[in-house]
XYZ file of C-alpha atoms in Angstrom:
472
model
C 12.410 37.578 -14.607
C 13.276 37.033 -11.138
C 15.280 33.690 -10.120
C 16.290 32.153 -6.975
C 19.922 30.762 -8.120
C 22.020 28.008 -6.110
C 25.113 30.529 -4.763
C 26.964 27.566 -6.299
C 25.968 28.555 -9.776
C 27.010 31.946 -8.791
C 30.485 31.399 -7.671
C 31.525 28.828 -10.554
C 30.207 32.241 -12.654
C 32.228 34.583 -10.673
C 35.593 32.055 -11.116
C 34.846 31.804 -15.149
C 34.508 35.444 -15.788
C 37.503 36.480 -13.834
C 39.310 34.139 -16.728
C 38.019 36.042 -19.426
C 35.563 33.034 -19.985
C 31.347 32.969 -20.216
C 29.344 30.436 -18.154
C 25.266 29.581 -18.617
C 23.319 27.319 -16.576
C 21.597 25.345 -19.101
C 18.875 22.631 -20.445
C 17.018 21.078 -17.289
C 18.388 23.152 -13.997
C 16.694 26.086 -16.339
C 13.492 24.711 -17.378
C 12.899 22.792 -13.672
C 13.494 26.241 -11.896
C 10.695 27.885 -14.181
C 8.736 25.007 -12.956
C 9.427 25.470 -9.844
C 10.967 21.572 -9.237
C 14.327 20.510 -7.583
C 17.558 20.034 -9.828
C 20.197 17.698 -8.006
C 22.736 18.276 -10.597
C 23.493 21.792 -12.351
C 24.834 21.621 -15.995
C 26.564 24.073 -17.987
C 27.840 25.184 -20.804
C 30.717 27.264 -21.851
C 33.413 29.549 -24.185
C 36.349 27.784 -22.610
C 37.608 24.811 -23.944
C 38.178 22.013 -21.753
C 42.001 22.260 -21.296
C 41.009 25.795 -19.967
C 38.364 25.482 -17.698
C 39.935 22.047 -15.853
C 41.867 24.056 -13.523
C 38.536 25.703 -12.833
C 36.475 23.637 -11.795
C 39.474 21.187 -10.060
C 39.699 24.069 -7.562
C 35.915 24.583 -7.264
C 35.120 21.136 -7.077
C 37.638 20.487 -3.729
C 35.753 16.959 -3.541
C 35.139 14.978 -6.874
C 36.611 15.763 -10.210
C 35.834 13.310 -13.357
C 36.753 13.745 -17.008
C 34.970 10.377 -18.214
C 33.331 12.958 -21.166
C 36.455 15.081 -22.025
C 36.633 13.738 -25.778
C 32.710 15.550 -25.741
C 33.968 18.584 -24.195
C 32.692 17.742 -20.581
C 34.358 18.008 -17.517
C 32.569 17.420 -14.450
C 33.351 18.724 -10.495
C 31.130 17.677 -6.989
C 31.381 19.926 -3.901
C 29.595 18.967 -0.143
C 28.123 21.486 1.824
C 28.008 22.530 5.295
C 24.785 20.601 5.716
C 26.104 17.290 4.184
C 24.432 17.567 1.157
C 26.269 17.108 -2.259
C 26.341 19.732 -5.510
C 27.307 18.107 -8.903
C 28.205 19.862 -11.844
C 29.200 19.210 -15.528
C 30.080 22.123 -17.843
C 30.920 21.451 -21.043
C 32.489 23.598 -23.953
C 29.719 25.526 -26.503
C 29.158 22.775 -29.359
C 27.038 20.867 -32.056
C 26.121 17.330 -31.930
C 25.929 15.550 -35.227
C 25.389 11.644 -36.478
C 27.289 10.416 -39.157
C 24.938 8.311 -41.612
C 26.614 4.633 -40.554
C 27.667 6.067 -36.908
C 26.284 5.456 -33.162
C 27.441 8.275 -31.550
C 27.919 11.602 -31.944
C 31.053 13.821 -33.796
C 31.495 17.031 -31.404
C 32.250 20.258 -32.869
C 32.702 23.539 -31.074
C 30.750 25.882 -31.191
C 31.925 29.886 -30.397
C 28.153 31.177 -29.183
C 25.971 30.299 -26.576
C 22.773 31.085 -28.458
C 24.393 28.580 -31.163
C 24.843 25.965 -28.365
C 21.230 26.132 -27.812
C 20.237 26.345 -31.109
C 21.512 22.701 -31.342
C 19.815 21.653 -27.948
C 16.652 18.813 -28.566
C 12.933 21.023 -27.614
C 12.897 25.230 -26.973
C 12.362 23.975 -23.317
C 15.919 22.574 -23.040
C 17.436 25.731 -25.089
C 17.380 27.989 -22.294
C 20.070 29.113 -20.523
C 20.761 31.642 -17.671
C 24.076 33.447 -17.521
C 25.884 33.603 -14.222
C 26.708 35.554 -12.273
C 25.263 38.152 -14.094
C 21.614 35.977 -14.422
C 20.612 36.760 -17.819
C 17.933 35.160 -18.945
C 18.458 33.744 -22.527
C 15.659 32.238 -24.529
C 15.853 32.427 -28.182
C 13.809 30.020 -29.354
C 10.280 30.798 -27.305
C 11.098 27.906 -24.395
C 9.367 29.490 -21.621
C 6.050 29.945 -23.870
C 6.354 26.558 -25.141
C 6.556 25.286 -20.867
C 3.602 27.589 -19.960
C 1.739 25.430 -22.383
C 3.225 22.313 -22.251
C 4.469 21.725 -25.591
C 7.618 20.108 -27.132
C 9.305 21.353 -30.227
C 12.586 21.653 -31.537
C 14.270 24.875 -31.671
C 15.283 24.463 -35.407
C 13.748 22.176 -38.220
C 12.515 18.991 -36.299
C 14.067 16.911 -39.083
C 17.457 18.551 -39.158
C 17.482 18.077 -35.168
C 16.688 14.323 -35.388
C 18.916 13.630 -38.049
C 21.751 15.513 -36.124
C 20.999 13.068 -32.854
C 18.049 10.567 -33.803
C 17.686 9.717 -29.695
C 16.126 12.946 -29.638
C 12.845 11.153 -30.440
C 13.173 8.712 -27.710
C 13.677 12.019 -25.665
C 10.256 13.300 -26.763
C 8.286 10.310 -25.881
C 10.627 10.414 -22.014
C 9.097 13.780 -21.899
C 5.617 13.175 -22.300
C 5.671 10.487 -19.548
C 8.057 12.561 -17.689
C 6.774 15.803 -17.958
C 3.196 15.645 -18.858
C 3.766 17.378 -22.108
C 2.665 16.716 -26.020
C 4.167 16.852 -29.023
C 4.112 19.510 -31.436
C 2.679 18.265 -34.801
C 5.186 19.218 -36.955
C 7.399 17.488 -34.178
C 5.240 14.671 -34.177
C 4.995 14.239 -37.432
C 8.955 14.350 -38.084
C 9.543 11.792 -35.348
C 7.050 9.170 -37.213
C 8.524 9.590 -40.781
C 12.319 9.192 -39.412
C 11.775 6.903 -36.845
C 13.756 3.849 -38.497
C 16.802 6.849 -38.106
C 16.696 5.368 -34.388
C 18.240 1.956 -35.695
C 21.781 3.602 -35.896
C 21.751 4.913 -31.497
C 23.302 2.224 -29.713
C 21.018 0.252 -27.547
C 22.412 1.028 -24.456
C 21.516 4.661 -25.097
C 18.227 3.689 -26.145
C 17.655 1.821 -23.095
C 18.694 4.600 -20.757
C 15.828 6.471 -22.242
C 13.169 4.033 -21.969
C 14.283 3.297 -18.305
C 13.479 6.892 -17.436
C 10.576 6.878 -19.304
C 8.853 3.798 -17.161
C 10.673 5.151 -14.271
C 8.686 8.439 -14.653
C 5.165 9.844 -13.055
C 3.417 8.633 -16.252
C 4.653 5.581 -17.909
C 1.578 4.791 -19.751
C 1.184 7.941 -21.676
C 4.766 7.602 -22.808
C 4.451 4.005 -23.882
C 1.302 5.076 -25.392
C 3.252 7.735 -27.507
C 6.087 5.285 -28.248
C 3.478 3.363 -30.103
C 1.961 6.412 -32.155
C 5.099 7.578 -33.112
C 6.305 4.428 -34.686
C 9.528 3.975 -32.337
C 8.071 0.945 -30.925
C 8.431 -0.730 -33.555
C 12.048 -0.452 -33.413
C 12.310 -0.484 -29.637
C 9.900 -2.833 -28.522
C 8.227 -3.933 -31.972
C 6.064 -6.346 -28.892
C 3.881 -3.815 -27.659
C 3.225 -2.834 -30.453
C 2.021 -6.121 -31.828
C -0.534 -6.282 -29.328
C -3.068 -4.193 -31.157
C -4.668 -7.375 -32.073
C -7.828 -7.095 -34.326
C -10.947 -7.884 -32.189
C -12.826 -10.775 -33.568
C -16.491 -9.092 -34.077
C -18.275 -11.176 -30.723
C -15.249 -9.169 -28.697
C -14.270 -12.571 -27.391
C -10.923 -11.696 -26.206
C -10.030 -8.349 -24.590
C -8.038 -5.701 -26.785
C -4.468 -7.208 -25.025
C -2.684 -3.618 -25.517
C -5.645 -2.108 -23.748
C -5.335 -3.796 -20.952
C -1.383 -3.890 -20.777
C -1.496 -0.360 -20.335
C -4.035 -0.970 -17.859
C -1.970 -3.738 -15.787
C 0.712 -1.048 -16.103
C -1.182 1.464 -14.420
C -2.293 -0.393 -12.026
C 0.745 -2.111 -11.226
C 2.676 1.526 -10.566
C -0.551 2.446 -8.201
C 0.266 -0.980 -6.574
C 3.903 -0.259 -5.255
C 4.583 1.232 -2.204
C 6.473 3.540 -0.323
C 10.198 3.385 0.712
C 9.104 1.476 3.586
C 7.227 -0.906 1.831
C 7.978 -4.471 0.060
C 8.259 -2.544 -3.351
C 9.560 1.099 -3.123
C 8.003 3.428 -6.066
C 9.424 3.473 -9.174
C 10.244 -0.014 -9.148
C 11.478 -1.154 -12.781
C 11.724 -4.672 -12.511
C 7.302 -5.118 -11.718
C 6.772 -2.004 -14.661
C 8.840 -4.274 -17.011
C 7.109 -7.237 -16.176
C 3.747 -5.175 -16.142
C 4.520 -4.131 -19.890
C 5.371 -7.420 -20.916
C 3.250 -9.749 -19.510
C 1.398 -10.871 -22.494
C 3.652 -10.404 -24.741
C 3.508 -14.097 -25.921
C -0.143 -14.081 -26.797
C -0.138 -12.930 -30.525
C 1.992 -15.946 -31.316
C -0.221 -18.274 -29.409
C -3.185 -17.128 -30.361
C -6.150 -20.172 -31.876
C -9.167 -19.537 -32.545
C -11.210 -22.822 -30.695
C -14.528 -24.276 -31.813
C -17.731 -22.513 -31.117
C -15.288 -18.812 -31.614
C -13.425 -19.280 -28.260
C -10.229 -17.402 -28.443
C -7.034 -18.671 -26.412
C -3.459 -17.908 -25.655
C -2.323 -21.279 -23.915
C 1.557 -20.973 -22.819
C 1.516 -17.341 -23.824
C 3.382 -17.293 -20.288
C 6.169 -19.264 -21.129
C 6.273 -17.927 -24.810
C 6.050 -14.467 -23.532
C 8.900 -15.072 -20.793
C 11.216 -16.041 -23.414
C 10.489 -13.346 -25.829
C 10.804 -11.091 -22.845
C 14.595 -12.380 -22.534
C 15.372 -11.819 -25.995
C 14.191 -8.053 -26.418
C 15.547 -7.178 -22.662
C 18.960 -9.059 -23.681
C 18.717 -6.799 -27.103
C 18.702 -3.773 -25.411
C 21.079 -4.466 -23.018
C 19.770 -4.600 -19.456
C 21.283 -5.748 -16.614
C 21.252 -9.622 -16.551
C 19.461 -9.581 -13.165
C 16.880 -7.156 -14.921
C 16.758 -10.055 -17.529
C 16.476 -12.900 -14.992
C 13.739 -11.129 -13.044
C 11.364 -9.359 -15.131
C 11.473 -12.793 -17.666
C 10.342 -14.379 -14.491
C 7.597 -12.250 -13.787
C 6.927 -12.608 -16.791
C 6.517 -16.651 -17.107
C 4.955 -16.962 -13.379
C 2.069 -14.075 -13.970
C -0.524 -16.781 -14.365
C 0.828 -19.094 -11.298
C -1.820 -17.987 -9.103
C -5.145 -18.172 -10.926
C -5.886 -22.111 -9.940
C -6.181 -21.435 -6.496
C -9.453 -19.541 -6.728
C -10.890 -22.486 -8.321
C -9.329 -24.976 -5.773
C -7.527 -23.625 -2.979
C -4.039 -24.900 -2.228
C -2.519 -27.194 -0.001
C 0.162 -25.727 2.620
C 2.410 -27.941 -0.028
C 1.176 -25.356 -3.259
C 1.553 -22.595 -1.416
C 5.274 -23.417 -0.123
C 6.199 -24.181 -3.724
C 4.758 -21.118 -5.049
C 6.422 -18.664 -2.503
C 9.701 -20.616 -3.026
C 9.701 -19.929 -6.590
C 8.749 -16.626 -6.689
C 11.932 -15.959 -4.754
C 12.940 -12.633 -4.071
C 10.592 -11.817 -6.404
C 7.118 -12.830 -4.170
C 5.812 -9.397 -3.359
C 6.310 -7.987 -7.124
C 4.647 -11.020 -8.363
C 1.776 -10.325 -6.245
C 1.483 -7.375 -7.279
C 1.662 -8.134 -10.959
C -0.788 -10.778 -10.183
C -3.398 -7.949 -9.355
C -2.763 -5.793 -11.199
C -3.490 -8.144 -14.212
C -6.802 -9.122 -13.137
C -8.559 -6.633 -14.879
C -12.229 -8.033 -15.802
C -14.965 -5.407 -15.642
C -16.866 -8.072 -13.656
C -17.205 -6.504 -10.154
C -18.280 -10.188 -8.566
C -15.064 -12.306 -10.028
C -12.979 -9.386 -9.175
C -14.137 -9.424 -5.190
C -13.470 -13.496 -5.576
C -10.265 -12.311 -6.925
C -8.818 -10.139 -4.151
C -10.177 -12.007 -1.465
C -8.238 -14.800 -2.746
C -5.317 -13.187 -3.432
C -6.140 -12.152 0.162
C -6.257 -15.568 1.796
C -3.376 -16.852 -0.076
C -0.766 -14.058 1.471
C -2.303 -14.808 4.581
C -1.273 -18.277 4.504
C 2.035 -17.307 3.622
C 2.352 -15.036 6.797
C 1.070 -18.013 8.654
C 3.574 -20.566 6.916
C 6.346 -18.260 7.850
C 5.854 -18.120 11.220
C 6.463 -21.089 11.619
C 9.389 -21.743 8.952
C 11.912 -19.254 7.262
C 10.684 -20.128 3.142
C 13.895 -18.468 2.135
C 16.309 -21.070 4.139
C 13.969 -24.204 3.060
C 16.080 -26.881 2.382
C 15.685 -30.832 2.158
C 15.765 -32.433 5.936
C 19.413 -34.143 4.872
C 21.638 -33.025 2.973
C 23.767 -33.596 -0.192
C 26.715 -35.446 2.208
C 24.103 -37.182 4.672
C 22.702 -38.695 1.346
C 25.862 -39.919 -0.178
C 26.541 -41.282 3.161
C 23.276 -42.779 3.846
C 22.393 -44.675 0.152
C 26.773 -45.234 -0.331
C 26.825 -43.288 -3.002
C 29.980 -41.630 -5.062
C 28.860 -38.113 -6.608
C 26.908 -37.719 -9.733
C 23.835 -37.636 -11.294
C 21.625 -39.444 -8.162
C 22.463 -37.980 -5.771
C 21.170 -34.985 -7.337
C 18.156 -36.561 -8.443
C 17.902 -37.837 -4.567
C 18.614 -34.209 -3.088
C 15.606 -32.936 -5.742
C 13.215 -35.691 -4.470
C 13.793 -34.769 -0.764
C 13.278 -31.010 -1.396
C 10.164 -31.796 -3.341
C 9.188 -34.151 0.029
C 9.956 -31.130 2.378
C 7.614 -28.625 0.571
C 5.336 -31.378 0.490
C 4.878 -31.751 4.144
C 6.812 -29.173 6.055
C 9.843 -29.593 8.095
C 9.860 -33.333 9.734
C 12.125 -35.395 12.070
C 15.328 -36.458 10.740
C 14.332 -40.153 10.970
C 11.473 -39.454 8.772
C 13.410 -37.794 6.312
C 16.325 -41.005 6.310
C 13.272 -43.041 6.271
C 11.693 -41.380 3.398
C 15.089 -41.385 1.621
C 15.648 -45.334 1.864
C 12.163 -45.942 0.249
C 12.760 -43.659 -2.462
C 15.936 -44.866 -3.513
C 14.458 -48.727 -3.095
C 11.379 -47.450 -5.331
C 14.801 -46.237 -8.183
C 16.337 -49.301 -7.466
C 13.829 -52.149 -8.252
């Protein structure tokens, strides 16, 4: 088997072996060269232990050395080319990963054979390895049959390789969005009968995983397999939930149907690295995924067999919080998507009545930062197979962002602020600082999206009759 190596690879293998010491390129550098894809960081493993191979790599690596993973046997080493560009490595020593019953992360033991070290690696497509410099091809376990057909399965017993590290099912499901693959059935099946073995992986780990997982070319087919498998329900026991039964008149849509609908059509919606929302954009595939969240608990069935979800928007945002806090994001992650979240419906009463410059102020200036994702979450949501409301729909949605275009050409929405300000109103009413002259500054914000920037004698004016109006 012929392979076009980084000279890198070579080198660091020339350097080991003059030690006395074997080096393999392993896991994803391997299986993305068979595939013919680009590999940005090169991992190995090795014989030495870490004490040994640190002077190593120190010398190799002339521009970055960490250690952050020595107590796992992982040292890691950056060089820059010529050209600018950057080479990252990590090589760590030949081992076995294992999960005590009541622990969150893993007990490292050494191992003394490469093909052993792979033998303990998650799916046969991960437990290659290529030798350097001598470029060996090693593949014990059948991983370059199992890629030619796109199939995941563990190199030993699926159930002795989930119990060693139980995130290996959370890797599965990253794969098949990923990668395009599907699961093995023994695989599968393992994965579903130990999936409440995932409860014991720290969140943050977790979360990693189903980052790159939304992150990836196909985030609906490995949500979709979250919920098969049964990890959902310990990950993100909401999606799950939404397989709501259908009454029989099909009066209400089949809500995870049409999440992972919005979810495709919210990661066709983004845009290039030029655009308002580069591709992948986390934040508007969160939000897309949890959008209606909320509706199972807010679910009545009306008179005459309506269904409805009122508030499931504000239920939903909150819920939102709670499971993204759970797992650990980023607060702004939190703040953002659970805003997305509670806003996703903001829009839909202006194709009934169309707003007033004042509406449309108020809704840009709430939507923040967050305007163009919202937008796009908007339409992405609007799903109905109905081909004349969905033409009123987007030309709507149309008009609106025109009006905002028009609106900020004439004012900057992000520096809107009342025509006086918090001093100019303590001055102006003789006021000390407290409670109303908060409630003043909120009135004459709500008066300047109301009616636009205006002369500072309107605004004093405006002020004075206000605070009269509290007064009396």
């Amino acid at each position: 088997m012929n392979f076009e190596v980084w000279p890198e690879a070579v080198e660091l293998g020339r350097l080991f072996a003059e030690q006395g010491y074997e080096l393999a390129l392993v896991g994803g550098p391997v299986r993305d060269m068979l595939l013919h894809r680009k590999s940005h960081d090169l991992d190995f493993c090795t014989s030495a232990r870490p004490e040994q191979f640190e002077p190593i790599l120190k010398s190799w690596g002339h521009d970055g050395f960490w250690d952050m993973g020595r107590k796992f046997g992982t040292l890691g080493a950056m060089r820059r080319r010529k050209d600018g560009t950057e080479v990252q490595v990590e090589v760590t020593t030949y081992r076995s990963d294992a999960y005590d019953p009541d622990s969150r992360k893993p007990e490292v033991s050494y191992g003394d054979s490469l093909e052993g070290d792979l033998s303990r690696r998650d799916f046969t497509v991960n437990a290659m390895a290529l030798r350097v410099p001598d470029l060996e091809f090693v593949d014990p376990f059948g991983g370059a049959n199992d890629l030619a057909k796109s199939v995941l399965r563990t190199p030993v017993n699926p159930r002795q390789s989930f119990d060693d590290d139980p995130l290996r099912m959370m890797r599965a499901v990253r794969f098949v969005a990923q990668l395009g693959f599907r699961i093995e059935p023994e695989t599968a099946e393992a994965i579903m009968d130990m999936s409440d073995r995932l409860e014991i992986v720290s969140a943050e780990r977790v979360r990693d995983e189903l980052t790159k997982l939304l992150l990836s070319d196909r985030p609906r087919a490995g949500i979709e397999a979250l919920v098969e498998s049964g990890l959902a329900d310990f990950v993100l026991p909401e999606i799950p939930a939404l397989q709501l039964e259908i009454d029989e008149h099909h009066r209400h849509k089949d809500v995870f149907e049409h999440t992972m609908m919005v979810l495709d059509r919210a990661v066709a919606l983004e845009t290039d690295d030029d655009g308002p929302v580069p591709a992948p954009d986390l934040k508007l595939r969160l939000a897309a995924l949890l959008h209606d969240i909320g509706k199972p608990k807010t679910r009545r069935f009306e008179v005459g067999g309506k269904v409805s979800f009122h508030h499931h928007d504000a239920v939903g945002a909150k819920m939102t919080r709670k499971r993204l806090k759970a797992l650990r994001f980023d607060h702004h992650v939190v703040d953002d998507v659970s805003n997305l979240v509670d806003l996703h419906l903001r829009f839909h009463g202006y194709i009934d009545e169309p707003w007033t410059d004042s509406a449309v102020r108020r809704y840009v200036k709430d939507a923040g930062d967050l305007y163009e994702r919202l937008n796009r979450l908007t339409r992405a949501d609007a799903t109905t197979q109905n081909r004349r409301k969905e033409q009123m729909f987007a030309a709507a949605m149309d008009e609106m962002e025109q009006r905002v275009r028009d609106l900020k050409e004439q004012e900057d929405f992000n520096a809107i602020r009342p025509d006086v300000n918090g001093n100019e109103i303590m001055e102006i009413l003789q006021l000390e600082a407290g409670p109303m002259v908060g409630k003043a500054y909120r009135h004459m914000l709500d008066y300047r999206l109301d009616n636009g920037p205006v002369d500072h004698e309107v605004a004093v004016a405006e002020l004075k009759r206000w605070f009269e109006e509290q007064s009396a």
